[in-house]
């Protein structure tokens, strides 16, 4: 079983629809604080921790903050079009993450600035080809 979280479920029209539904169904509860807690501590049982962040915003923030409470991520790949010069967390680099303990100082990290819809499939194709050549996976 793989837990699925949607940290921004109350953002925009989805949040409005949830609100309207709850008016007629008060027993229906979406607890975003409990979800946040589950996200933060869902990684704590793994020996090695890593993140592949596609884009930025709230999902990246939630996932990388889990590293702060769990000794830091061992690996991090950020793929984004956001730049650090904007001052937003979406543009924060993996080096910034090291300064906060979100990733370990000796961790393998990279920030790729570019279109995720192009770069991620290329990265995955290259990684799968390498794993196949090394006999670690079947084609």
Short mmCIF file of C-alpha atoms in Angstrom, two decimals:
data_model
loop_
_atom_site.label_atom_id
_atom_site.label_comp_id
_atom_site.label_asym_id
_atom_site.label_seq_id
_atom_site.Cartn_x
_atom_site.Cartn_y
_atom_site.Cartn_z
CA UNK A 1 0.00 0.00 0.00
CA UNK A 2 1.31 3.43 -0.95
CA UNK A 3 -0.16 6.42 0.86
CA UNK A 4 -1.19 9.28 -1.38
CA UNK A 5 -1.24 12.82 -0.03
CA UNK A 6 -2.62 15.98 -1.57
CA UNK A 7 -1.25 18.82 0.58
CA UNK A 8 -3.14 21.53 -1.28
CA UNK A 9 -6.50 19.79 -1.49
CA UNK A 10 -8.29 22.85 -0.11
CA UNK A 11 -6.73 25.19 -2.66
CA UNK A 12 -8.99 26.59 -5.36
CA UNK A 13 -12.19 25.03 -6.62
CA UNK A 14 -11.54 21.64 -4.99
CA UNK A 15 -11.45 23.27 -1.57
CA UNK A 16 -14.69 25.08 -2.31
CA UNK A 17 -16.37 21.83 -3.38
CA UNK A 18 -15.15 20.09 -0.22
CA UNK A 19 -16.55 22.97 1.85
CA UNK A 20 -19.93 22.76 0.10
CA UNK A 21 -20.05 18.97 0.53
CA UNK A 22 -19.25 19.27 4.23
CA UNK A 23 -22.17 21.66 4.76
CA UNK A 24 -24.56 18.78 4.02
CA UNK A 25 -22.27 16.10 5.49
CA UNK A 26 -20.77 17.45 8.72
CA UNK A 27 -19.28 14.03 9.56
CA UNK A 28 -17.02 14.38 6.51
CA UNK A 29 -13.70 15.78 7.71
CA UNK A 30 -10.53 16.59 5.79
CA UNK A 31 -7.80 17.12 8.36
CA UNK A 32 -4.94 18.87 6.54
CA UNK A 33 -2.92 19.19 9.76
CA UNK A 34 -3.11 15.43 10.35
CA UNK A 35 -2.16 14.85 6.70
CA UNK A 36 0.83 17.18 7.17
CA UNK A 37 1.91 15.17 10.22
CA UNK A 38 1.56 11.92 8.26
CA UNK A 39 3.68 13.35 5.44
CA UNK A 40 6.39 14.53 7.83
CA UNK A 41 6.71 11.20 9.60
CA UNK A 42 6.02 8.78 6.73
CA UNK A 43 9.71 8.80 5.76
CA UNK A 44 11.12 8.24 9.24
CA UNK A 45 11.22 4.43 8.95
CA UNK A 46 13.48 4.33 5.91
CA UNK A 47 17.27 4.01 6.29
CA UNK A 48 17.93 6.08 3.16
CA UNK A 49 15.70 8.94 2.18
CA UNK A 50 15.44 10.82 -1.08
CA UNK A 51 13.25 13.19 -3.01
CA UNK A 52 12.61 13.81 -6.67
CA UNK A 53 10.77 17.11 -6.81
CA UNK A 54 9.04 17.87 -10.10
CA UNK A 55 8.24 21.57 -9.98
CA UNK A 56 7.91 23.32 -6.69
CA UNK A 57 5.25 24.74 -4.44
CA UNK A 58 3.50 23.05 -1.55
CA UNK A 59 4.19 19.41 -2.41
CA UNK A 60 7.95 20.10 -2.60
CA UNK A 61 7.83 22.03 0.67
CA UNK A 62 5.99 19.30 2.55
CA UNK A 63 8.25 16.54 1.26
CA UNK A 64 11.52 18.35 1.88
CA UNK A 65 10.47 19.51 5.35
CA UNK A 66 10.18 15.85 6.28
CA UNK A 67 13.94 15.78 5.86
CA UNK A 68 14.42 18.39 8.59
CA UNK A 69 12.66 16.21 11.16
CA UNK A 70 14.29 12.99 10.01
CA UNK A 71 17.99 13.83 9.82
CA UNK A 72 18.03 15.10 6.26
CA UNK A 73 17.54 13.48 2.88
CA UNK A 74 20.34 11.34 1.47
CA UNK A 75 19.47 12.18 -2.13
CA UNK A 76 17.64 15.06 -3.78
CA UNK A 77 16.78 15.96 -7.36
CA UNK A 78 14.91 19.19 -7.98
CA UNK A 79 13.54 19.81 -11.46
CA UNK A 80 11.96 23.21 -11.87
CA UNK A 81 11.62 26.29 -14.00
CA UNK A 82 11.61 28.47 -10.87
CA UNK A 83 14.75 30.46 -10.14
CA UNK A 84 16.26 31.32 -6.75
CA UNK A 85 16.26 35.01 -7.67
CA UNK A 86 12.47 35.13 -7.31
CA UNK A 87 12.83 34.58 -3.57
CA UNK A 88 10.17 31.87 -3.56
CA UNK A 89 10.67 28.45 -2.02
CA UNK A 90 9.81 26.93 -5.40
CA UNK A 91 13.10 28.32 -6.73
CA UNK A 92 15.14 27.25 -3.71
CA UNK A 93 18.02 24.99 -4.74
CA UNK A 94 19.39 21.80 -3.23
CA UNK A 95 22.26 23.87 -1.80
CA UNK A 96 19.69 25.92 0.14
CA UNK A 97 18.24 22.64 1.39
CA UNK A 98 21.66 21.65 2.76
CA UNK A 99 21.90 24.91 4.70
CA UNK A 100 18.64 24.09 6.53
CA UNK A 101 19.34 20.39 7.13
CA UNK A 102 16.64 19.33 4.69
CA UNK A 103 19.29 17.26 2.94
CA UNK A 104 22.50 15.99 4.50
CA UNK A 105 25.72 17.91 3.92
CA UNK A 106 27.30 14.88 2.23
CA UNK A 107 24.21 13.98 0.21
CA UNK A 108 24.09 13.56 -3.55
CA UNK A 109 21.98 16.43 -4.86
CA UNK A 110 21.28 18.26 -8.09
CA UNK A 111 19.03 21.11 -9.18
CA UNK A 112 17.95 20.95 -12.82
CA UNK A 113 16.50 24.17 -14.20
CA UNK A 114 14.25 23.36 -17.12
CA UNK A 115 10.93 22.00 -18.28
CA UNK A 116 9.98 18.98 -16.17
CA UNK A 117 7.81 17.51 -18.95
CA UNK A 118 10.94 17.19 -21.11
CA UNK A 119 13.70 16.60 -18.55
CA UNK A 120 12.04 14.02 -16.29
CA UNK A 121 11.21 11.50 -19.05
CA UNK A 122 14.74 11.87 -20.45
CA UNK A 123 16.25 11.34 -16.98
CA UNK A 124 14.09 8.27 -16.30
CA UNK A 125 14.86 6.76 -19.71
CA UNK A 126 18.61 7.20 -19.13
CA UNK A 127 18.38 5.77 -15.60
CA UNK A 128 16.37 2.73 -16.70
CA UNK A 129 18.76 2.07 -19.61
CA UNK A 130 21.73 2.20 -17.22
CA UNK A 131 20.05 -0.13 -14.72
CA UNK A 132 19.24 -2.54 -17.55
CA UNK A 133 22.83 -2.49 -18.88
CA UNK A 134 24.10 -3.22 -15.37
CA UNK A 135 21.69 -6.16 -15.08
CA UNK A 136 19.80 -4.63 -12.18
CA UNK A 137 16.44 -4.67 -13.99
CA UNK A 138 14.93 -6.58 -16.91
CA UNK A 139 13.94 -4.68 -20.02
#
